[in-house]
Coordinates of C-alpha atoms in Angstrom, one line a residue:
Chain R
X1 CA -21.9 38.7 -34.3
X2 CA -24.3 36.4 -32.5
X3 CA -22.9 33.5 -30.6
X4 CA -25.0 30.4 -30.1
X5 CA -24.0 28.3 -27.2
X6 CA -23.5 24.7 -28.2
X7 CA -21.7 23.0 -25.4
X8 CA -20.6 23.7 -22.0
X9 CA -18.3 21.5 -20.0
X10 CA -18.9 21.6 -16.3
X11 CA -16.7 21.8 -13.3
X12 CA -15.4 19.0 -11.2
X13 CA -16.6 20.7 -8.0
X14 CA -18.6 23.7 -7.2
X15 CA -15.9 25.3 -5.0
X16 CA -13.0 26.2 -7.1
X17 CA -10.2 23.7 -6.4
X18 CA -7.0 25.5 -7.2
X19 CA -5.7 22.6 -9.2
X20 CA -8.7 22.7 -11.5
X21 CA -8.0 26.1 -12.8
X22 CA -7.5 25.9 -16.5
X23 CA -4.2 27.3 -17.6
X24 CA -4.1 26.8 -21.3
X25 CA -6.5 26.0 -24.2
X26 CA -5.6 24.9 -27.7
X27 CA -7.3 23.5 -30.8
X28 CA -5.3 21.2 -33.0
X29 CA -4.7 22.1 -36.6
X30 CA -8.0 20.7 -37.9
X31 CA -10.1 21.8 -34.9
X32 CA -11.1 18.2 -34.3
X33 CA -9.4 18.1 -31.0
X34 CA -9.3 20.7 -28.2
X35 CA -6.8 20.3 -25.3
X36 CA -6.9 22.0 -22.0
X37 CA -4.2 22.0 -19.3
X38 CA -4.8 22.9 -15.7
X39 CA -2.9 23.9 -12.6
X40 CA -2.8 20.4 -11.3
X41 CA -0.7 19.3 -14.3
X42 CA -3.6 17.5 -16.0
X43 CA -4.4 17.6 -19.7
X44 CA -7.9 17.0 -20.9
X45 CA -8.5 16.4 -24.6
X46 CA -11.9 16.9 -26.2
X47 CA -12.9 15.5 -29.5
X48 CA -15.6 16.9 -31.8
X49 CA -18.4 14.6 -32.5
X50 CA -18.9 13.6 -36.1
X51 CA -22.0 15.4 -37.3
X52 CA -24.7 12.9 -37.9
X53 CA -27.9 13.2 -39.9
X54 CA -29.8 11.5 -37.2
X55 CA -29.1 14.1 -34.6
X56 CA -28.6 17.4 -36.4
X57 CA -29.1 19.4 -33.3
X58 CA -25.9 17.9 -31.9
X59 CA -23.8 19.7 -34.4
X60 CA -20.3 18.6 -33.6
X61 CA -20.2 18.9 -29.9
X62 CA -17.0 18.4 -28.0
X63 CA -16.8 15.5 -25.6
X64 CA -14.0 14.3 -23.4
X65 CA -11.6 12.1 -25.4
X66 CA -8.6 11.6 -23.1
X67 CA -7.5 12.7 -19.7
X68 CA -4.0 12.3 -18.4
X69 CA -1.6 13.6 -15.9
X70 CA 1.2 15.4 -17.8
X71 CA 3.3 16.9 -15.1
X72 CA 3.6 16.1 -11.5
X73 CA 4.6 18.6 -8.7
X74 CA 8.2 18.2 -8.1
X75 CA 10.8 19.4 -5.8
X76 CA 14.3 20.4 -6.8
X77 CA 16.3 19.3 -3.8
X78 CA 19.4 21.1 -5.0
X79 CA 17.8 24.5 -5.0
X80 CA 15.0 23.8 -2.4
X81 CA 12.6 24.8 -5.1
X82 CA 9.2 23.5 -5.6
X83 CA 8.4 23.2 -9.3
X84 CA 4.9 23.9 -10.2
X85 CA 3.1 21.3 -12.2
X86 CA 0.7 23.9 -13.8
X87 CA 0.6 23.4 -17.6
X88 CA 1.7 26.6 -19.1
X89 CA 1.3 25.8 -22.8
X90 CA 0.1 23.0 -25.0
X91 CA 0.9 22.9 -28.7
X92 CA -0.4 20.3 -31.1
X93 CA 1.8 18.8 -33.7
X94 CA 0.4 18.5 -37.2
X95 CA -1.2 15.1 -37.7
X96 CA 0.8 12.7 -39.7
X97 CA -0.8 9.3 -38.9
X98 CA -3.7 8.0 -36.8
X99 CA -2.2 9.1 -33.6
X100 CA -2.1 12.6 -32.2
X101 CA 0.9 14.3 -30.7
X102 CA 1.1 17.3 -28.5
X103 CA 3.7 19.2 -26.6
X104 CA 3.0 20.2 -23.1
X105 CA 5.1 22.3 -20.7
X106 CA 4.9 23.4 -17.2
X107 CA 7.2 26.1 -15.9
X108 CA 10.2 23.9 -16.3
X109 CA 9.5 20.8 -18.3
X110 CA 8.5 20.0 -21.8
X111 CA 7.8 16.3 -22.3
X112 CA 8.2 12.6 -23.7
X113 CA 10.8 9.6 -22.9
X114 CA 11.9 7.2 -25.7
X115 CA 13.2 4.6 -23.2
X116 CA 9.7 4.0 -21.8
X117 CA 7.8 1.4 -23.8
X118 CA 4.0 1.7 -23.7
X119 CA 2.2 -1.1 -21.9
X120 CA -1.2 -2.4 -22.2
X121 CA -2.3 -0.3 -19.3
X122 CA -4.3 2.7 -20.1
X123 CA -2.4 4.7 -17.5
X124 CA 0.1 7.1 -19.0
X125 CA 3.6 5.9 -18.2
X126 CA 6.3 8.4 -17.4
X127 CA 9.1 8.6 -15.0
X128 CA 9.5 11.4 -12.6
X129 CA 13.1 11.6 -11.3
X130 CA 13.9 12.6 -7.7
X131 CA 16.1 15.3 -9.0
X132 CA 13.9 16.8 -11.7
X133 CA 15.4 18.0 -14.9
X134 CA 13.8 20.9 -16.7
X135 CA 12.0 19.3 -19.5
X136 CA 9.3 19.6 -22.1
X137 CA 7.1 16.6 -22.9
X138 CA 5.8 15.2 -26.1
X139 CA 2.7 13.1 -25.7
X140 CA 1.2 10.6 -28.1
X141 CA -2.5 10.1 -27.9
X142 CA -3.7 7.0 -29.7
X143 CA -6.7 4.8 -29.8
X144 CA -7.0 1.2 -29.2
X145 CA -10.1 -0.7 -30.0
X146 CA -8.7 -4.2 -30.3
X147 CA -6.6 -6.4 -28.1
X148 CA -4.9 -9.7 -28.6
X149 CA -6.5 -12.7 -27.1
X150 CA -5.5 -16.3 -26.9
X151 CA -2.0 -16.2 -25.6
X152 CA -0.2 -19.5 -25.2
X153 CA 1.9 -18.7 -22.2
X154 CA -0.6 -16.8 -20.1
X155 CA -4.3 -17.3 -19.4
X156 CA -7.1 -14.9 -19.9
X157 CA -6.4 -13.1 -16.6
X158 CA -2.8 -12.7 -17.4
X159 CA -1.4 -15.4 -15.1
X160 CA 1.5 -17.4 -16.4
X161 CA 0.5 -20.9 -17.3
X162 CA 2.6 -23.9 -16.4
X163 CA 4.4 -24.8 -19.6
X164 CA 3.8 -28.5 -19.0
X165 CA 0.1 -28.0 -19.3
X166 CA 0.3 -26.6 -22.7
X167 CA -0.5 -29.3 -25.3
X168 CA -1.4 -27.2 -28.3
X169 CA -0.4 -24.0 -29.9
X170 CA -2.7 -21.3 -31.0
X171 CA -2.3 -17.9 -32.7
X172 CA -3.6 -15.0 -30.7
X173 CA -6.3 -13.1 -32.5
X174 CA -7.2 -9.4 -32.3
X175 CA -10.6 -9.1 -30.8
X176 CA -12.7 -5.9 -30.5
X177 CA -12.8 -4.1 -27.2
X178 CA -14.2 -0.9 -25.9
X179 CA -12.4 2.1 -27.3
X180 CA -9.5 3.2 -25.1
X181 CA -7.5 6.3 -25.6
X182 CA -4.0 6.1 -24.4
X183 CA -1.7 9.0 -23.7
X184 CA 1.9 8.0 -23.6
X185 CA 4.9 10.3 -23.1
X186 CA 7.2 9.8 -26.1
X187 CA 10.0 12.4 -25.6
X188 CA 11.4 14.3 -22.7
X189 CA 13.4 17.3 -23.7
X190 CA 15.6 18.0 -20.7
X191 CA 17.9 20.4 -19.0
X192 CA 17.5 23.4 -21.2
X193 CA 15.9 26.1 -19.0
X194 CA 17.1 28.0 -16.0
X195 CA 14.1 30.3 -15.9
X196 CA 10.4 29.8 -16.2
X197 CA 9.2 28.6 -19.5
X198 CA 6.5 30.8 -20.9
X199 CA 6.1 29.6 -24.5
X200 CA 6.5 26.7 -26.9
X201 CA 6.0 27.0 -30.6
X202 CA 6.2 24.3 -33.3
X203 CA 7.9 25.2 -36.4
X204 CA 6.3 25.0 -39.8
X205 CA 9.0 22.6 -40.9
X206 CA 7.4 20.1 -38.5
X207 CA 10.9 19.0 -37.4
X208 CA 11.8 21.6 -34.9
X209 CA 10.2 23.6 -32.1
X210 CA 11.3 26.2 -29.7
X211 CA 10.9 26.7 -26.0
X212 CA 11.2 30.1 -24.4
X213 CA 11.9 31.2 -20.9
X214 CA 12.4 34.7 -19.4
X215 CA 15.9 35.1 -20.9
X216 CA 16.5 32.5 -23.5
X217 CA 15.0 30.7 -26.5
X218 CA 16.1 27.2 -27.3
X219 CA 15.5 25.3 -30.5
X220 CA 14.9 21.6 -30.4
X221 CA 14.6 18.8 -33.0
X222 CA 11.5 16.8 -32.1
X223 CA 13.4 13.6 -32.5
X224 CA 16.5 14.6 -30.4
X225 CA 16.0 15.0 -26.7
X226 CA 19.4 15.4 -25.3
X227 CA 20.5 18.5 -27.0
X228 CA 19.0 21.9 -27.9
X229 CA 20.4 25.0 -29.5
X230 CA 20.2 28.3 -27.9
X231 CA 19.1 30.8 -30.5
X232 CA 18.3 33.9 -28.4
X233 CA 19.9 34.9 -25.2
X234 CA 19.2 38.2 -23.6
X235 CA 20.8 37.5 -20.3
X236 CA 23.1 40.4 -19.5
X237 CA 26.6 39.5 -18.3
X238 CA 25.8 41.4 -15.2
X239 CA 22.3 40.6 -13.9
X240 CA 22.2 44.1 -12.4
X241 CA 21.8 45.4 -15.9
X242 CA 18.7 43.4 -16.6
X243 CA 16.0 45.6 -17.9
X244 CA 13.7 43.4 -19.9
X245 CA 12.7 39.8 -20.1
X246 CA 11.1 37.7 -22.9
X247 CA 7.4 37.2 -22.4
X248 CA 6.3 35.1 -25.4
X249 CA 7.7 33.8 -28.7
X250 CA 6.3 32.2 -31.8
X251 CA 7.4 30.8 -35.1
X252 CA 6.1 32.3 -38.4
X253 CA 3.2 30.1 -39.6
X254 CA 4.9 29.2 -42.9
X255 CA 8.4 30.6 -43.0
X256 CA 10.4 28.2 -40.9
X257 CA 13.4 30.6 -40.5
X258 CA 11.4 33.5 -38.9
X259 CA 10.4 33.8 -35.3
X260 CA 9.2 36.7 -33.1
X261 CA 9.5 37.3 -29.4
X262 CA 7.9 39.9 -27.2
X263 CA 9.4 41.6 -24.2
X264 CA 8.4 43.1 -20.9
X265 CA 9.2 46.5 -22.3
X266 CA 6.5 46.4 -24.9
X267 CA 8.6 45.6 -27.9
X268 CA 8.6 42.8 -30.4
X269 CA 11.6 41.5 -32.1
X270 CA 11.6 39.5 -35.3
X271 CA 14.6 37.2 -35.9
X272 CA 15.7 35.4 -39.0
X273 CA 17.6 32.2 -38.2
X274 CA 19.3 32.3 -41.5
X275 CA 21.2 35.4 -40.5
X276 CA 23.2 33.9 -37.8
X277 CA 23.2 31.0 -35.4
X278 CA 22.5 33.2 -32.5
X279 CA 19.6 35.6 -33.1
X280 CA 20.5 38.1 -30.4
X281 CA 20.5 40.8 -33.0
X282 CA 17.0 41.2 -34.3
X283 CA 16.1 41.7 -37.9
X284 CA 13.1 43.9 -37.0
X285 CA 12.1 45.7 -33.9
X286 CA 8.5 46.6 -33.5
X287 CA 8.0 49.4 -30.9
X288 CA 5.7 52.2 -30.4
X289 CA 6.9 55.3 -28.6
X290 CA 5.1 55.8 -25.3
X291 CA 2.4 58.4 -25.1
X292 CA 3.7 60.8 -22.5
X293 CA 0.2 61.9 -21.5
X294 CA -0.5 58.4 -20.3
X295 CA 2.5 58.1 -18.1
X296 CA 2.0 56.8 -14.6
X297 CA 3.6 54.8 -11.9
X298 CA 2.5 51.7 -13.7
X299 CA 3.5 52.5 -17.2
X300 CA 6.1 49.8 -17.3
X301 CA 3.8 47.1 -16.0
X302 CA 1.0 47.8 -18.4
X303 CA 3.2 48.0 -21.4
X304 CA 4.6 44.6 -20.8
X305 CA 3.4 42.3 -23.6
X306 CA 1.7 39.2 -22.4
X307 CA 1.1 37.4 -25.7
X308 CA 2.2 37.6 -29.3
X309 CA 0.6 35.8 -32.2
X310 CA 1.2 35.7 -35.9
X311 CA -1.9 35.9 -38.1
X312 CA -2.6 32.8 -40.1
X313 CA -1.3 34.6 -43.1
X314 CA 1.9 35.5 -41.4
X315 CA 1.4 39.1 -42.6
X316 CA 0.4 40.5 -39.2
X317 CA 1.3 40.2 -35.6
X318 CA -1.0 40.7 -32.7
X319 CA 0.2 41.7 -29.3
X320 CA -1.6 41.9 -26.0
X321 CA -0.6 44.2 -23.2
X322 CA -2.6 45.0 -20.1
X323 CA -5.1 47.4 -21.6
X324 CA -4.9 46.9 -25.3
X325 CA -4.6 44.6 -28.3
X326 CA -2.4 45.8 -31.1
X327 CA -2.1 44.6 -34.7
X328 CA 1.2 45.2 -36.4
X329 CA 2.1 44.9 -40.0
X330 CA 5.3 42.8 -40.3
X331 CA 6.5 45.4 -42.8
X332 CA 6.1 48.4 -40.5
X333 CA 8.1 48.6 -37.3
X334 CA 7.5 52.1 -35.9
X335 CA 3.9 51.8 -34.9
X336 CA 1.0 49.3 -34.9
X337 CA -1.5 49.2 -37.7
X338 CA -4.4 49.0 -35.3
X339 CA -4.9 49.4 -31.6
X340 CA -8.0 48.2 -29.8
X341 CA -8.9 49.1 -26.2
X342 CA -9.9 46.1 -24.3
X343 CA -10.9 47.7 -21.0
X344 CA -9.6 51.2 -20.9
X345 CA -11.9 52.0 -18.0
X346 CA -9.3 50.2 -15.9
X347 CA -6.7 52.9 -16.6
X348 CA -8.0 55.0 -13.6
X349 CA -8.0 51.9 -11.4
X350 CA -4.4 50.8 -11.9
X351 CA -3.5 51.5 -8.3
X352 CA -6.0 49.1 -6.9
X353 CA -5.2 46.6 -9.6
X354 CA -1.6 46.8 -8.5
X355 CA -2.6 46.3 -4.9
X356 CA -4.6 43.1 -5.6
X357 CA -2.0 41.9 -8.1
X358 CA -4.4 41.9 -11.0
X359 CA -2.1 44.2 -12.9
X360 CA 0.3 41.3 -13.4
X361 CA -2.3 39.1 -15.1
X362 CA -1.2 37.8 -18.4
X363 CA -4.0 37.8 -21.0
X364 CA -3.7 35.9 -24.2
X365 CA -5.1 36.8 -27.6
X366 CA -6.2 34.9 -30.6
X367 CA -7.0 35.3 -34.3
X368 CA -10.0 33.8 -36.0
X369 CA -9.3 31.5 -39.0
X370 CA -9.6 34.3 -41.5
X371 CA -7.6 36.9 -39.5
X372 CA -10.5 39.2 -39.6
X373 CA -11.5 39.0 -35.9
X374 CA -9.4 39.2 -32.7
X375 CA -10.4 37.8 -29.4
X376 CA -9.1 38.4 -25.9
X377 CA -10.3 38.1 -22.3
X378 CA -11.0 40.5 -19.6
X379 CA -12.4 40.5 -16.0
X380 CA -15.8 39.5 -14.7
X381 CA -15.7 36.6 -17.1
X382 CA -16.0 39.0 -20.0
X383 CA -14.2 38.4 -23.2
X384 CA -14.0 40.8 -26.1
X385 CA -14.0 40.4 -29.9
X386 CA -12.9 43.0 -32.4
X387 CA -13.8 42.9 -36.0
X388 CA -10.9 44.4 -38.0
X389 CA -13.0 45.1 -41.0
X390 CA -16.2 46.6 -39.6
X391 CA -14.3 48.1 -36.6
X392 CA -17.1 46.8 -34.4
X393 CA -16.4 45.2 -31.1
X394 CA -18.5 43.2 -28.7
X395 CA -18.2 42.2 -25.0
X396 CA -19.5 38.8 -24.1
X397 CA -19.7 36.9 -20.8
X398 CA -18.9 33.3 -20.1
X399 CA -21.1 32.4 -17.1
X400 CA -23.5 29.6 -16.3
X401 CA -26.5 31.9 -16.0
X402 CA -26.0 33.3 -19.4
X403 CA -25.0 30.2 -21.2
X404 CA -27.9 27.8 -21.3
X405 CA -27.5 25.4 -24.3
X406 CA -28.8 26.9 -27.6
X407 CA -29.1 30.3 -26.0
X408 CA -27.7 33.3 -27.8
X409 CA -25.1 35.3 -25.9
X410 CA -26.1 38.8 -25.1
X411 CA -23.6 41.5 -25.6
X412 CA -22.5 43.1 -22.3
X413 CA -21.5 46.7 -21.6
X414 CA -19.5 48.3 -18.9
X415 CA -20.7 51.6 -17.7
X416 CA -17.8 54.0 -17.4
X417 CA -19.5 56.9 -15.7
X418 CA -22.7 58.9 -15.4
X419 CA -25.9 57.1 -15.5
X420 CA -25.9 53.4 -15.6
X421 CA -28.4 51.8 -17.9
X422 CA -30.3 48.8 -16.8
X423 CA -28.2 46.1 -18.5
X424 CA -24.9 47.8 -17.9
X425 CA -22.5 46.9 -15.2
X426 CA -20.4 49.5 -13.4
X427 CA -16.7 49.3 -13.2
X428 CA -16.8 49.0 -9.4
X429 CA -19.0 46.0 -9.6
X430 CA -16.7 44.0 -11.8
X431 CA -15.4 40.8 -10.2
X432 CA -11.7 40.8 -10.7
X433 CA -11.3 37.3 -9.5
X434 CA -13.2 36.1 -12.5
X435 CA -10.7 36.6 -15.3
X436 CA -10.5 35.1 -18.7
X437 CA -6.8 34.7 -19.6
X438 CA -7.0 31.8 -22.1
X439 CA -9.1 31.5 -25.2
X440 CA -8.9 29.6 -28.4
X441 CA -10.5 29.9 -31.8
X442 CA -11.2 26.9 -34.1
X443 CA -8.8 27.1 -37.1
X444 CA -11.5 27.3 -39.7
X445 CA -14.9 27.6 -38.1
X446 CA -16.5 30.1 -35.7
X447 CA -16.1 27.9 -32.7
X448 CA -14.4 29.3 -29.7
X449 CA -13.2 27.9 -26.4
X450 CA -13.1 30.2 -23.4
X451 CA -11.5 29.2 -20.1
X452 CA -13.1 30.9 -17.1
X453 CA -11.2 29.8 -14.0
X454 CA -12.1 26.1 -13.8
X455 CA -14.8 26.1 -16.4
X456 CA -14.4 25.6 -20.1
X457 CA -17.0 27.2 -22.3
X458 CA -17.4 26.3 -26.0
X459 CA -19.4 28.6 -28.1
X460 CA -20.5 28.2 -31.7
X461 CA -21.8 30.7 -34.2
X462 CA -25.4 30.2 -35.1
X463 CA -25.9 28.9 -38.6
X464 CA -29.3 28.6 -40.2
Chain M
X1 CA 1.6 65.6 -1.0
X2 CA -0.7 63.2 -2.7
X3 CA 1.8 62.1 -5.2
X4 CA 4.4 61.4 -2.5
X5 CA 2.0 59.5 -0.4
X6 CA 1.0 57.4 -3.3
X7 CA 4.6 56.8 -4.3
X8 CA 5.4 55.7 -0.8
X9 CA 2.5 53.4 -0.7
X10 CA 3.5 51.8 -4.0
X11 CA 7.0 51.3 -2.8
X12 CA 5.9 49.7 0.4
X13 CA 3.6 47.4 -1.5
X14 CA 6.3 46.5 -4.0
X15 CA 8.5 45.5 -1.1
X16 CA 5.8 43.3 0.4
X17 CA 5.1 41.7 -2.9
X18 CA 8.8 40.9 -3.5
X19 CA 9.2 39.3 -0.1
X20 CA 6.1 37.2 -0.5
X21 CA 7.0 36.1 -4.0
X22 CA 10.0 34.4 -2.4
X23 CA 7.8 32.0 -0.6
X24 CA 5.5 31.3 -3.5
X25 CA 5.4 28.0 -5.1
X26 CA 7.5 27.7 -8.2
X27 CA 10.2 30.0 -7.0
X28 CA 11.2 33.5 -7.8
X29 CA 9.4 34.9 -10.8
X30 CA 12.0 37.0 -12.7
X31 CA 9.5 38.9 -14.8
X32 CA 7.4 39.9 -11.9
X33 CA 10.4 40.9 -9.8
X34 CA 11.6 43.0 -12.6
X35 CA 8.3 44.8 -13.0
X36 CA 8.2 45.4 -9.3
X37 CA 11.7 46.8 -9.4
X38 CA 10.7 49.1 -12.2
X39 CA 7.6 50.3 -10.2
X40 CA 9.8 50.9 -7.2
X41 CA 12.2 52.9 -9.3
X42 CA 9.4 54.9 -10.9
X43 CA 7.7 55.6 -7.6
X44 CA 11.0 56.5 -6.0
X45 CA 11.9 58.9 -8.8
X46 CA 8.5 60.5 -8.7
X47 CA 8.7 60.8 -4.9
X48 CA 12.1 62.3 -5.2
X49 CA 11.1 65.0 -7.6
X50 CA 7.9 65.8 -5.8
X51 CA 9.8 66.2 -2.5
X52 CA 12.4 68.2 -4.3
X53 CA 9.8 70.5 -5.7
X54 CA 8.3 71.1 -2.3
X55 CA 11.8 71.6 -0.8
X56 CA 12.7 74.0 -3.5
X57 CA 9.6 76.0 -2.9
X58 CA 10.3 76.1 0.8
X59 CA 13.9 76.9 0.4
X60 CA 13.8 79.2 -2.6
X61 CA 15.7 81.8 -0.6
X62 CA 18.4 79.5 0.5
X63 CA 20.0 77.6 -2.4
X64 CA 23.4 76.9 -0.8
X65 CA 22.0 74.3 1.5
X66 CA 22.0 71.6 -1.2
X67 CA 25.7 71.8 -1.9
X68 CA 26.8 70.7 1.6
X69 CA 24.4 67.9 1.9
X70 CA 25.4 66.3 -1.4
X71 CA 29.0 65.8 -0.4
X72 CA 28.1 64.3 2.9
X73 CA 25.3 62.3 1.4
X74 CA 27.0 58.9 1.3
X75 CA 28.4 58.6 4.8
X76 CA 25.3 60.0 6.2
X77 CA 23.3 57.6 4.3
X78 CA 25.1 54.5 5.4
X79 CA 25.2 55.5 9.0
X80 CA 21.5 56.3 9.1
X81 CA 20.7 53.1 7.3
X82 CA 22.4 51.0 9.8
X83 CA 20.7 52.7 12.7
X84 CA 17.3 52.3 11.1
X85 CA 17.6 48.9 9.7
X86 CA 16.1 47.0 12.6
X87 CA 12.9 48.8 12.4
X88 CA 12.8 49.3 8.7
X89 CA 9.5 47.7 7.9
X90 CA 7.4 49.2 10.6
X91 CA 8.9 52.6 10.5
X92 CA 9.6 53.1 6.8
X93 CA 7.3 56.1 6.6
X94 CA 9.1 57.8 9.4
X95 CA 12.4 57.0 7.8
X96 CA 11.3 58.6 4.6
X97 CA 10.6 61.9 6.4
X98 CA 13.8 61.7 8.4
X99 CA 16.2 61.0 5.7
X100 CA 15.0 62.6 2.5
X101 CA 16.7 65.8 3.4
X102 CA 20.0 64.0 3.0
X103 CA 19.3 63.2 -0.6
X104 CA 18.8 66.5 -2.3
X105 CA 20.5 66.4 -5.7
X106 CA 22.1 69.7 -6.4
X107 CA 22.0 69.2 -10.0
X108 CA 18.3 68.6 -10.0
X109 CA 16.5 71.3 -11.9
X110 CA 14.0 69.2 -13.8
X111 CA 10.5 69.8 -12.5
X112 CA 8.7 67.3 -14.7
X113 CA 7.6 64.8 -12.1
X114 CA 6.7 62.0 -14.3
X115 CA 9.5 61.5 -16.6
X116 CA 12.6 62.9 -14.9
X117 CA 15.4 60.9 -13.4
X118 CA 16.3 63.1 -10.4
X119 CA 18.5 60.6 -8.8
X120 CA 21.0 60.3 -11.6
X121 CA 23.6 61.9 -9.5
X122 CA 22.7 59.6 -6.7
X123 CA 23.2 56.6 -9.0
X124 CA 26.8 57.5 -9.5
X125 CA 27.4 58.1 -5.8
X126 CA 25.7 55.1 -4.3
X127 CA 25.8 51.5 -5.3
X128 CA 22.6 49.7 -5.5
X129 CA 23.0 46.1 -6.3
X130 CA 20.3 44.3 -8.1
X131 CA 18.5 41.6 -6.2
X132 CA 19.5 39.3 -9.0
X133 CA 23.1 40.0 -8.5
X134 CA 23.3 39.2 -4.9
X135 CA 22.2 35.7 -5.3
X136 CA 22.3 33.2 -8.2
X137 CA 19.1 32.0 -9.8
X138 CA 16.7 30.5 -7.5
X139 CA 18.6 30.1 -4.3
X140 CA 17.0 27.9 -1.6
X141 CA 14.2 29.7 0.1
X142 CA 15.9 29.8 3.4
X143 CA 18.4 32.3 2.2
X144 CA 15.7 34.6 0.9
X145 CA 14.1 35.1 4.3
X146 CA 15.9 38.0 5.8
X147 CA 15.5 38.9 9.4
X148 CA 16.7 42.2 10.8
X149 CA 19.9 40.6 12.0
X150 CA 20.9 39.4 8.6
X151 CA 20.1 42.7 7.0
X152 CA 22.2 44.5 9.5
X153 CA 25.0 42.1 8.8
X154 CA 24.8 42.6 5.1
X155 CA 24.7 46.3 5.4
X156 CA 27.8 46.2 7.7
X157 CA 29.6 44.1 5.1
X158 CA 28.9 46.5 2.4
X159 CA 29.9 49.4 4.6
X160 CA 33.3 47.7 5.0
X161 CA 33.6 47.6 1.2
X162 CA 33.6 51.2 0.2
X163 CA 34.6 50.3 -3.3
X164 CA 31.2 48.8 -3.7
X165 CA 29.4 51.9 -2.9
X166 CA 28.4 54.4 -5.4
X167 CA 27.4 53.4 -8.8
X168 CA 24.4 52.1 -10.5
X169 CA 20.9 52.6 -9.3
X170 CA 19.2 50.8 -12.1
X171 CA 17.7 48.1 -10.1
X172 CA 17.3 46.9 -6.6
X173 CA 18.5 44.1 -4.6
X174 CA 15.9 42.5 -2.4
X175 CA 18.6 42.6 0.2
X176 CA 18.9 46.3 -0.1
X177 CA 15.2 47.1 -0.4
X178 CA 15.0 48.2 3.2
X179 CA 17.8 50.5 2.6
X180 CA 16.1 52.0 -0.4
X181 CA 13.1 52.9 1.8
X182 CA 15.2 54.1 4.6
X183 CA 17.2 56.5 2.6
X184 CA 14.4 58.7 1.3

């Protein structure tokens, strides 16, 4: 697989501002838009340029389309708790009209508010309450390229005219203006979560979505903001008995009654909402027995699943734990179909990774459009791709030095012992502060977005 | 003693991480706290069995010792805990040496270090309350910062409630973490 760099979005500042760290990346369903969320609560949406015959070398590059502040830092006075504004997840809704809709969530809130009417201002309008509710936000992103001109009651600058000076009536006309992209919050889904939200997933019925925290999954109707249904609750009656938490959840891509959720114990549960209102009892439990020869102090930590994704076909599940990516057949619960080692050379380094907290990093994983290639991140700004058919894998690096436009990415290799070859990098030289946790793959083309701390890299496959 | 030293180190670090996560932005992370608890438990179990192995080797000609200590385990534990609580964090390594002799499990015959649960007897004899049980979700931070005086007070309270002592050891309370270290 050769990857040809087509665009690279640069940072806001050379030193890494903590609020600029990208925390989520997501293509919309057509791949036309790419959204990123960062630790500062901002969302940046990129739009793919229309391919033009005049400039064939600019084949569909992504440019900034809209930027808005989705979540603000808040303080819960009741619990003396500061609520992080970092965007944990963004999920696009399927497009039904000219406007685009996305759901964004921080640890606590998923958003939009129906009582707020959009104004002519290009600033997003939302209301942050002094006693913040735990909410999810639905944002509407729409374009305006015309504005009304020729009001009767106000002049061109917006000042109210003295009615006695008005001698004639005119009809305001829509006149062209520079394109403006507005982001407005449309729904605020509130008060549903006690614990940190880790996932949101839009259902294939396009009417509902679910939000997931450590212990509960809630089902929402996109139109109804003041109530949600709890469909999974694993909170024990006695919190002493807590042994696992939910780490991620997703709806089946086309069966609107099926969902899966992963746990910190390394298991995945599939639930069918038709079976009962509360899906505490799973329909299927995917679990692989632990290999006793690999047992260590850190076995529990590294078996915790950080991400679960259905394949586009819905036939397979992919899970990511600290050292591996696994593909499961939905019809086979007792072991995964395939297991891929992401960075097994770290197995002997778990103690130091525990010391520097890297062992708690939560890597995501993604499928390509045809479910034949898997991608996930690693350290040193490396990311890995696994071809399920050829069984080949490649390690690539997202860094400025290696990513001049039009350059082809060179595969990287980590030397695990013995003699280090010229191009290889030894395990001890890896930079563990440069981690790629979030990646995204275009739904139909070989275009990938890789978030490396505060940089976003977009790579395209070379086509001749 | 490599395994025991490593286990100790891991437990100490887990404690430190748990305390510092209290002051982190965004509040207590349940998932992380749970993982740290599991690591603590894992390390403690491994430490136990490693110590037991070495003790057994040293005392292979004197098996009756273990029976006496198990019965007096509980009261000895609490008294020793109270006396050590003020210097827990700085002296936890010393405490480990001083007190592990009180914790020999007579029923312990499993030698497998990695996968055994040597403290199962202990679990039934000593209550460990989960950190998540001692406070509701996301208490204000000021409660989370324990000083030695508070810890002493809490331990004295639980001493006065003997009914609370002695059952599950599944997970740790942050409040009782110092005690966990002390008691080894």
